[in-house]
Each structure stands twice: as C-alpha cells, then as structure tokens.
C-alpha cells in the first residue's frame, strides 16, 4: 500500500496522469499537516508521504500519507481528517476491530473486504456508520440515501428521504 501511495502523481487535476489534486483551502491544508505532525508525535509509524508540496507545486498539495502501527487513541485514528491521510493498526479479533471502528465521535462511512458474506453482514450491522461498502468503496446508487452517523454529515442525501426534505 505504501508503494502505491508513493507512486500516486499529485498535481494539476486537469492532467490525465494526475491521481490527486490540491486541498480545498489554506486552512484545510494546514489542518491536514497538523494531523500529520500529530500522527508522528503519537508514536504511529510514518510509512509513506507525510509532507505538503506547497513550495514544490505552488498550491495546497499534500503527499498521500500512510501511518501504520497507529495507537488506537491517536487523533489520526479517531478523527475525520478529510485529506490524504490513512492510519492503520492491527487487530486480533473481529470484536477488537468493531470496538476500534466505533470508538469515535464520527461515523460517515466504512469499507469491509472479505470473502465471508456472513462476516460482512455481521460487520455491517455492528459498525456505527452511515454507509458500509462491502468489497468496494465510494460506490453510490442514486436510489439509496447516503449520510453520516453520530457527528458526521448533515442528514441524508439521495433516495426518497432526500426528496422528502423538499
């Protein structure tokens, strides 16, 4: 995963070879860099990226960043960053995984990858998030509502529930 993150081209999103553009604002850029510094000081292992590219590319660009061995109480593990930062940690059991995933004030979405459909269904019921994708990610159906859980999101979008808001 670290090799793939390092290989992603960051730059002008109008260039077909670019995989990731700039962050939306200076404030968001600084917030992401602050999370990266927080990750470093938490004891997580910086495995890829970990730096801004503002001076090199002339905009609010951040290298895709991967932390491993992330402590479960680290802010980069428990908060919504809305930037190219992924934090990973090990777990022993499905119970441990569910507890880690639900131990946050947020819950926009989650992804589960497994060959075991029973395990997938069990996890989708127990994860406290607005959407759980199984063996895919960021796939939407306009007929199905999308929204967060806990402190994530602002109600529901898409589907009948969104139309009822009008």
mmCIF file with all atom_site columns, C-alpha atoms in Angstrom, residues 16-160:
data_model
loop_
_atom_site.group_PDB
_atom_site.id
_atom_site.type_symbol
_atom_site.label_atom_id
_atom_site.label_alt_id
_atom_site.label_comp_id
_atom_site.label_asym_id
_atom_site.label_entity_id
_atom_site.label_seq_id
_atom_site.pdbx_PDB_ins_code
_atom_site.Cartn_x
_atom_site.Cartn_y
_atom_site.Cartn_z
_atom_site.occupancy
_atom_site.B_iso_or_equiv
_atom_site.pdbx_formal_charge
_atom_site.auth_seq_id
_atom_site.auth_comp_id
_atom_site.auth_asym_id
_atom_site.auth_atom_id
_atom_site.pdbx_PDB_model_num
ATOM 1   C CA . UNK A 1 16  ? -4.806  12.876  -17.122 1.00 0.00 ? 16  UNK A CA 1
ATOM 2   C CA . UNK A 1 17  ? -1.790  11.391  -15.333 1.00 0.00 ? 17  UNK A CA 1
ATOM 3   C CA . UNK A 1 18  ? -2.647  13.143  -12.059 1.00 0.00 ? 18  UNK A CA 1
ATOM 4   C CA . UNK A 1 19  ? -4.234  10.990  -9.358  1.00 0.00 ? 19  UNK A CA 1
ATOM 5   C CA . UNK A 1 20  ? -4.790  13.712  -6.729  1.00 0.00 ? 20  UNK A CA 1
ATOM 6   C CA . UNK A 1 21  ? -5.243  17.466  -6.828  1.00 0.00 ? 21  UNK A CA 1
ATOM 7   C CA . UNK A 1 22  ? -4.881  20.158  -4.182  1.00 0.00 ? 22  UNK A CA 1
ATOM 8   C CA . UNK A 1 23  ? -6.761  20.579  -0.936  1.00 0.00 ? 23  UNK A CA 1
ATOM 9   C CA . UNK A 1 24  ? -9.708  22.961  -0.930  1.00 0.00 ? 24  UNK A CA 1
ATOM 10  C CA . UNK A 1 25  ? -8.135  25.804  1.081   1.00 0.00 ? 25  UNK A CA 1
ATOM 11  C CA . UNK A 1 26  ? -5.143  27.015  3.030   1.00 0.00 ? 26  UNK A CA 1
ATOM 12  C CA . UNK A 1 27  ? -6.974  26.234  6.281   1.00 0.00 ? 27  UNK A CA 1
ATOM 13  C CA . UNK A 1 28  ? -7.622  22.630  5.236   1.00 0.00 ? 28  UNK A CA 1
ATOM 14  C CA . UNK A 1 29  ? -4.028  22.243  4.033   1.00 0.00 ? 29  UNK A CA 1
ATOM 15  C CA . UNK A 1 30  ? -2.716  23.428  7.415   1.00 0.00 ? 30  UNK A CA 1
ATOM 16  C CA . UNK A 1 31  ? -5.215  21.217  9.269   1.00 0.00 ? 31  UNK A CA 1
ATOM 17  C CA . UNK A 1 32  ? -4.005  18.141  7.366   1.00 0.00 ? 32  UNK A CA 1
ATOM 18  C CA . UNK A 1 33  ? -0.348  18.969  8.042   1.00 0.00 ? 33  UNK A CA 1
ATOM 19  C CA . UNK A 1 34  ? -1.230  19.425  11.715  1.00 0.00 ? 34  UNK A CA 1
ATOM 20  C CA . UNK A 1 35  ? -2.815  15.944  11.769  1.00 0.00 ? 35  UNK A CA 1
ATOM 21  C CA . UNK A 1 36  ? 0.325   14.515  10.151  1.00 0.00 ? 36  UNK A CA 1
ATOM 22  C CA . UNK A 1 37  ? 2.517   16.088  12.837  1.00 0.00 ? 37  UNK A CA 1
ATOM 23  C CA . UNK A 1 38  ? 0.121   14.780  15.480  1.00 0.00 ? 38  UNK A CA 1
ATOM 24  C CA . UNK A 1 39  ? 0.438   11.297  13.989  1.00 0.00 ? 39  UNK A CA 1
ATOM 25  C CA . UNK A 1 40  ? 4.223   11.466  14.152  1.00 0.00 ? 40  UNK A CA 1
ATOM 26  C CA . UNK A 1 41  ? 4.180   12.565  17.798  1.00 0.00 ? 41  UNK A CA 1
ATOM 27  C CA . UNK A 1 42  ? 1.584   9.898   18.744  1.00 0.00 ? 42  UNK A CA 1
ATOM 28  C CA . UNK A 1 43  ? 4.038   7.104   18.016  1.00 0.00 ? 43  UNK A CA 1
ATOM 29  C CA . UNK A 1 44  ? 2.449   5.990   14.749  1.00 0.00 ? 44  UNK A CA 1
ATOM 30  C CA . UNK A 1 45  ? 4.962   4.878   12.133  1.00 0.00 ? 45  UNK A CA 1
ATOM 31  C CA . UNK A 1 46  ? 5.062   7.162   9.082   1.00 0.00 ? 46  UNK A CA 1
ATOM 32  C CA . UNK A 1 47  ? 5.253   4.704   6.174   1.00 0.00 ? 47  UNK A CA 1
ATOM 33  C CA . UNK A 1 48  ? 4.535   6.932   3.156   1.00 0.00 ? 48  UNK A CA 1
ATOM 34  C CA . UNK A 1 49  ? 4.164   10.622  2.353   1.00 0.00 ? 49  UNK A CA 1
ATOM 35  C CA . UNK A 1 50  ? 3.816   12.863  5.341   1.00 0.00 ? 50  UNK A CA 1
ATOM 36  C CA . UNK A 1 51  ? 4.519   16.249  3.806   1.00 0.00 ? 51  UNK A CA 1
ATOM 37  C CA . UNK A 1 52  ? 2.993   19.159  1.994   1.00 0.00 ? 52  UNK A CA 1
ATOM 38  C CA . UNK A 1 53  ? 4.026   20.061  -1.532  1.00 0.00 ? 53  UNK A CA 1
ATOM 39  C CA . UNK A 1 54  ? 3.042   23.737  -1.462  1.00 0.00 ? 54  UNK A CA 1
ATOM 40  C CA . UNK A 1 55  ? 6.554   25.007  -2.214  1.00 0.00 ? 55  UNK A CA 1
ATOM 41  C CA . UNK A 1 56  ? 7.177   22.427  -4.951  1.00 0.00 ? 56  UNK A CA 1
ATOM 42  C CA . UNK A 1 57  ? 3.825   22.628  -6.759  1.00 0.00 ? 57  UNK A CA 1
ATOM 43  C CA . UNK A 1 58  ? 2.600   26.106  -5.852  1.00 0.00 ? 58  UNK A CA 1
ATOM 44  C CA . UNK A 1 59  ? -0.668  25.062  -4.223  1.00 0.00 ? 59  UNK A CA 1
ATOM 45  C CA . UNK A 1 60  ? -2.206  23.256  -1.268  1.00 0.00 ? 60  UNK A CA 1
ATOM 46  C CA . UNK A 1 61  ? -0.976  19.801  -2.276  1.00 0.00 ? 61  UNK A CA 1
ATOM 47  C CA . UNK A 1 62  ? -0.256  17.033  0.251   1.00 0.00 ? 62  UNK A CA 1
ATOM 48  C CA . UNK A 1 63  ? 1.524   13.745  -0.495  1.00 0.00 ? 63  UNK A CA 1
ATOM 49  C CA . UNK A 1 64  ? -0.710  10.727  0.137   1.00 0.00 ? 64  UNK A CA 1
ATOM 50  C CA . UNK A 1 65  ? 0.236   9.710   3.662   1.00 0.00 ? 65  UNK A CA 1
ATOM 51  C CA . UNK A 1 66  ? 0.162   6.335   5.386   1.00 0.00 ? 66  UNK A CA 1
ATOM 52  C CA . UNK A 1 67  ? 0.704   5.686   9.068   1.00 0.00 ? 67  UNK A CA 1
ATOM 53  C CA . UNK A 1 68  ? 0.986   2.132   10.389  1.00 0.00 ? 68  UNK A CA 1
ATOM 54  C CA . UNK A 1 69  ? 1.169   0.813   13.935  1.00 0.00 ? 69  UNK A CA 1
ATOM 55  C CA . UNK A 1 70  ? -1.157  3.666   14.850  1.00 0.00 ? 70  UNK A CA 1
ATOM 56  C CA . UNK A 1 71  ? -2.129  3.840   18.519  1.00 0.00 ? 71  UNK A CA 1
ATOM 57  C CA . UNK A 1 72  ? -5.879  3.383   18.868  1.00 0.00 ? 72  UNK A CA 1
ATOM 58  C CA . UNK A 1 73  ? -6.216  6.619   20.851  1.00 0.00 ? 73  UNK A CA 1
ATOM 59  C CA . UNK A 1 74  ? -4.335  8.767   18.298  1.00 0.00 ? 74  UNK A CA 1
ATOM 60  C CA . UNK A 1 75  ? -6.292  11.649  16.775  1.00 0.00 ? 75  UNK A CA 1
ATOM 61  C CA . UNK A 1 76  ? -5.339  10.492  13.258  1.00 0.00 ? 76  UNK A CA 1
ATOM 62  C CA . UNK A 1 77  ? -7.091  7.215   14.057  1.00 0.00 ? 77  UNK A CA 1
ATOM 63  C CA . UNK A 1 78  ? -10.225 8.675   15.647  1.00 0.00 ? 78  UNK A CA 1
ATOM 64  C CA . UNK A 1 79  ? -10.996 11.916  13.795  1.00 0.00 ? 79  UNK A CA 1
ATOM 65  C CA . UNK A 1 80  ? -12.172 12.861  10.320  1.00 0.00 ? 80  UNK A CA 1
ATOM 66  C CA . UNK A 1 81  ? -9.199  14.412  8.534   1.00 0.00 ? 81  UNK A CA 1
ATOM 67  C CA . UNK A 1 82  ? -10.716 14.981  5.072   1.00 0.00 ? 82  UNK A CA 1
ATOM 68  C CA . UNK A 1 83  ? -7.313  14.745  3.474   1.00 0.00 ? 83  UNK A CA 1
ATOM 69  C CA . UNK A 1 84  ? -4.984  12.130  2.016   1.00 0.00 ? 84  UNK A CA 1
ATOM 70  C CA . UNK A 1 85  ? -4.033  10.528  5.332   1.00 0.00 ? 85  UNK A CA 1
ATOM 71  C CA . UNK A 1 86  ? -4.669  6.882   6.169   1.00 0.00 ? 86  UNK A CA 1
ATOM 72  C CA . UNK A 1 87  ? -3.909  5.413   9.561   1.00 0.00 ? 87  UNK A CA 1
ATOM 73  C CA . UNK A 1 88  ? -3.783  1.669   10.055  1.00 0.00 ? 88  UNK A CA 1
ATOM 74  C CA . UNK A 1 89  ? -3.436  -0.544  13.062  1.00 0.00 ? 89  UNK A CA 1
ATOM 75  C CA . UNK A 1 90  ? -3.507  -4.251  13.804  1.00 0.00 ? 90  UNK A CA 1
ATOM 76  C CA . UNK A 1 91  ? -6.379  -6.090  15.423  1.00 0.00 ? 91  UNK A CA 1
ATOM 77  C CA . UNK A 1 92  ? -6.664  -9.594  16.812  1.00 0.00 ? 92  UNK A CA 1
ATOM 78  C CA . UNK A 1 93  ? -10.384 -10.334 16.561  1.00 0.00 ? 93  UNK A CA 1
ATOM 79  C CA . UNK A 1 94  ? -13.470 -9.015  14.819  1.00 0.00 ? 94  UNK A CA 1
ATOM 80  C CA . UNK A 1 95  ? -14.650 -7.793  18.242  1.00 0.00 ? 95  UNK A CA 1
ATOM 81  C CA . UNK A 1 96  ? -11.478 -5.714  18.585  1.00 0.00 ? 96  UNK A CA 1
ATOM 82  C CA . UNK A 1 97  ? -11.947 -4.321  15.086  1.00 0.00 ? 97  UNK A CA 1
ATOM 83  C CA . UNK A 1 98  ? -15.586 -3.315  15.688  1.00 0.00 ? 98  UNK A CA 1
ATOM 84  C CA . UNK A 1 99  ? -14.658 -1.697  19.015  1.00 0.00 ? 99  UNK A CA 1
ATOM 85  C CA . UNK A 1 100 ? -11.864 0.307   17.346  1.00 0.00 ? 100 UNK A CA 1
ATOM 86  C CA . UNK A 1 101 ? -14.045 1.382   14.445  1.00 0.00 ? 101 UNK A CA 1
ATOM 87  C CA . UNK A 1 102 ? -16.891 2.521   16.703  1.00 0.00 ? 102 UNK A CA 1
ATOM 88  C CA . UNK A 1 103 ? -14.610 4.285   19.221  1.00 0.00 ? 103 UNK A CA 1
ATOM 89  C CA . UNK A 1 104 ? -15.005 7.718   17.649  1.00 0.00 ? 104 UNK A CA 1
ATOM 90  C CA . UNK A 1 105 ? -17.454 10.606  17.620  1.00 0.00 ? 105 UNK A CA 1
ATOM 91  C CA . UNK A 1 106 ? -17.715 10.243  13.852  1.00 0.00 ? 106 UNK A CA 1
ATOM 92  C CA . UNK A 1 107 ? -19.201 7.696   11.507  1.00 0.00 ? 107 UNK A CA 1
ATOM 93  C CA . UNK A 1 108 ? -19.541 8.785   7.899   1.00 0.00 ? 108 UNK A CA 1
ATOM 94  C CA . UNK A 1 109 ? -18.707 5.506   6.164   1.00 0.00 ? 109 UNK A CA 1
ATOM 95  C CA . UNK A 1 110 ? -16.720 2.291   6.303   1.00 0.00 ? 110 UNK A CA 1
ATOM 96  C CA . UNK A 1 111 ? -15.459 -0.381  3.956   1.00 0.00 ? 111 UNK A CA 1
ATOM 97  C CA . UNK A 1 112 ? -15.289 -4.111  4.642   1.00 0.00 ? 112 UNK A CA 1
ATOM 98  C CA . UNK A 1 113 ? -13.314 -6.519  2.475   1.00 0.00 ? 113 UNK A CA 1
ATOM 99  C CA . UNK A 1 114 ? -13.965 -10.218 2.996   1.00 0.00 ? 114 UNK A CA 1
ATOM 100 C CA . UNK A 1 115 ? -14.835 -13.429 1.162   1.00 0.00 ? 115 UNK A CA 1
ATOM 101 C CA . UNK A 1 116 ? -17.147 -14.408 4.040   1.00 0.00 ? 116 UNK A CA 1
ATOM 102 C CA . UNK A 1 117 ? -20.627 -12.954 3.418   1.00 0.00 ? 117 UNK A CA 1
ATOM 103 C CA . UNK A 1 118 ? -21.776 -13.867 6.942   1.00 0.00 ? 118 UNK A CA 1
ATOM 104 C CA . UNK A 1 119 ? -18.894 -11.885 8.410   1.00 0.00 ? 119 UNK A CA 1
ATOM 105 C CA . UNK A 1 120 ? -19.671 -8.966  6.066   1.00 0.00 ? 120 UNK A CA 1
ATOM 106 C CA . UNK A 1 121 ? -23.345 -8.893  7.099   1.00 0.00 ? 121 UNK A CA 1
ATOM 107 C CA . UNK A 1 122 ? -22.439 -9.128  10.792  1.00 0.00 ? 122 UNK A CA 1
ATOM 108 C CA . UNK A 1 123 ? -19.995 -6.252  10.495  1.00 0.00 ? 123 UNK A CA 1
ATOM 109 C CA . UNK A 1 124 ? -22.377 -4.030  8.526   1.00 0.00 ? 124 UNK A CA 1
ATOM 110 C CA . UNK A 1 125 ? -24.946 -4.410  11.307  1.00 0.00 ? 125 UNK A CA 1
ATOM 111 C CA . UNK A 1 126 ? -22.454 -3.596  14.065  1.00 0.00 ? 126 UNK A CA 1
ATOM 112 C CA . UNK A 1 127 ? -20.487 -0.708  12.553  1.00 0.00 ? 127 UNK A CA 1
ATOM 113 C CA . UNK A 1 128 ? -21.947 2.633   13.687  1.00 0.00 ? 128 UNK A CA 1
ATOM 114 C CA . UNK A 1 129 ? -21.590 4.495   10.400  1.00 0.00 ? 129 UNK A CA 1
ATOM 115 C CA . UNK A 1 130 ? -23.936 5.932   7.801   1.00 0.00 ? 130 UNK A CA 1
ATOM 116 C CA . UNK A 1 131 ? -22.792 3.682   4.951   1.00 0.00 ? 131 UNK A CA 1
ATOM 117 C CA . UNK A 1 132 ? -20.844 0.428   4.833   1.00 0.00 ? 132 UNK A CA 1
ATOM 118 C CA . UNK A 1 133 ? -19.465 -0.694  1.482   1.00 0.00 ? 133 UNK A CA 1
ATOM 119 C CA . UNK A 1 134 ? -18.599 -4.377  1.076   1.00 0.00 ? 134 UNK A CA 1
ATOM 120 C CA . UNK A 1 135 ? -15.733 -5.308  -1.256  1.00 0.00 ? 135 UNK A CA 1
ATOM 121 C CA . UNK A 1 136 ? -15.867 -1.852  -2.862  1.00 0.00 ? 136 UNK A CA 1
ATOM 122 C CA . UNK A 1 137 ? -15.665 1.746   -1.737  1.00 0.00 ? 137 UNK A CA 1
ATOM 123 C CA . UNK A 1 138 ? -17.316 5.043   -2.648  1.00 0.00 ? 138 UNK A CA 1
ATOM 124 C CA . UNK A 1 139 ? -19.946 3.375   -4.858  1.00 0.00 ? 139 UNK A CA 1
ATOM 125 C CA . UNK A 1 140 ? -23.317 5.117   -4.795  1.00 0.00 ? 140 UNK A CA 1
ATOM 126 C CA . UNK A 1 141 ? -26.806 4.310   -6.028  1.00 0.00 ? 141 UNK A CA 1
ATOM 127 C CA . UNK A 1 142 ? -28.990 7.415   -6.509  1.00 0.00 ? 142 UNK A CA 1
ATOM 128 C CA . UNK A 1 143 ? -31.979 5.488   -5.118  1.00 0.00 ? 143 UNK A CA 1
ATOM 129 C CA . UNK A 1 144 ? -30.257 4.777   -1.795  1.00 0.00 ? 144 UNK A CA 1
ATOM 130 C CA . UNK A 1 145 ? -29.833 7.528   0.802   1.00 0.00 ? 145 UNK A CA 1
ATOM 131 C CA . UNK A 1 146 ? -26.323 8.466   1.889   1.00 0.00 ? 146 UNK A CA 1
ATOM 132 C CA . UNK A 1 147 ? -25.354 10.209  5.112   1.00 0.00 ? 147 UNK A CA 1
ATOM 133 C CA . UNK A 1 148 ? -23.309 10.013  8.261   1.00 0.00 ? 148 UNK A CA 1
ATOM 134 C CA . UNK A 1 149 ? -23.842 8.827   11.784  1.00 0.00 ? 149 UNK A CA 1
ATOM 135 C CA . UNK A 1 150 ? -23.029 10.494  15.111  1.00 0.00 ? 150 UNK A CA 1
ATOM 136 C CA . UNK A 1 151 ? -21.219 13.799  14.355  1.00 0.00 ? 151 UNK A CA 1
ATOM 137 C CA . UNK A 1 152 ? -20.644 13.046  10.642  1.00 0.00 ? 152 UNK A CA 1
ATOM 138 C CA . UNK A 1 153 ? -22.643 14.502  7.803   1.00 0.00 ? 153 UNK A CA 1
ATOM 139 C CA . UNK A 1 154 ? -25.728 16.673  7.605   1.00 0.00 ? 154 UNK A CA 1
ATOM 140 C CA . UNK A 1 155 ? -28.768 14.411  7.290   1.00 0.00 ? 155 UNK A CA 1
ATOM 141 C CA . UNK A 1 156 ? -29.326 12.284  4.199   1.00 0.00 ? 156 UNK A CA 1
ATOM 142 C CA . UNK A 1 157 ? -28.685 12.818  0.502   1.00 0.00 ? 157 UNK A CA 1
ATOM 143 C CA . UNK A 1 158 ? -30.006 10.797  -2.436  1.00 0.00 ? 158 UNK A CA 1
ATOM 144 C CA . UNK A 1 159 ? -33.027 8.500   -2.435  1.00 0.00 ? 159 UNK A CA 1
ATOM 145 C CA . UNK A 1 160 ? -36.606 9.093   -1.296  1.00 0.00 ? 160 UNK A CA 1
#
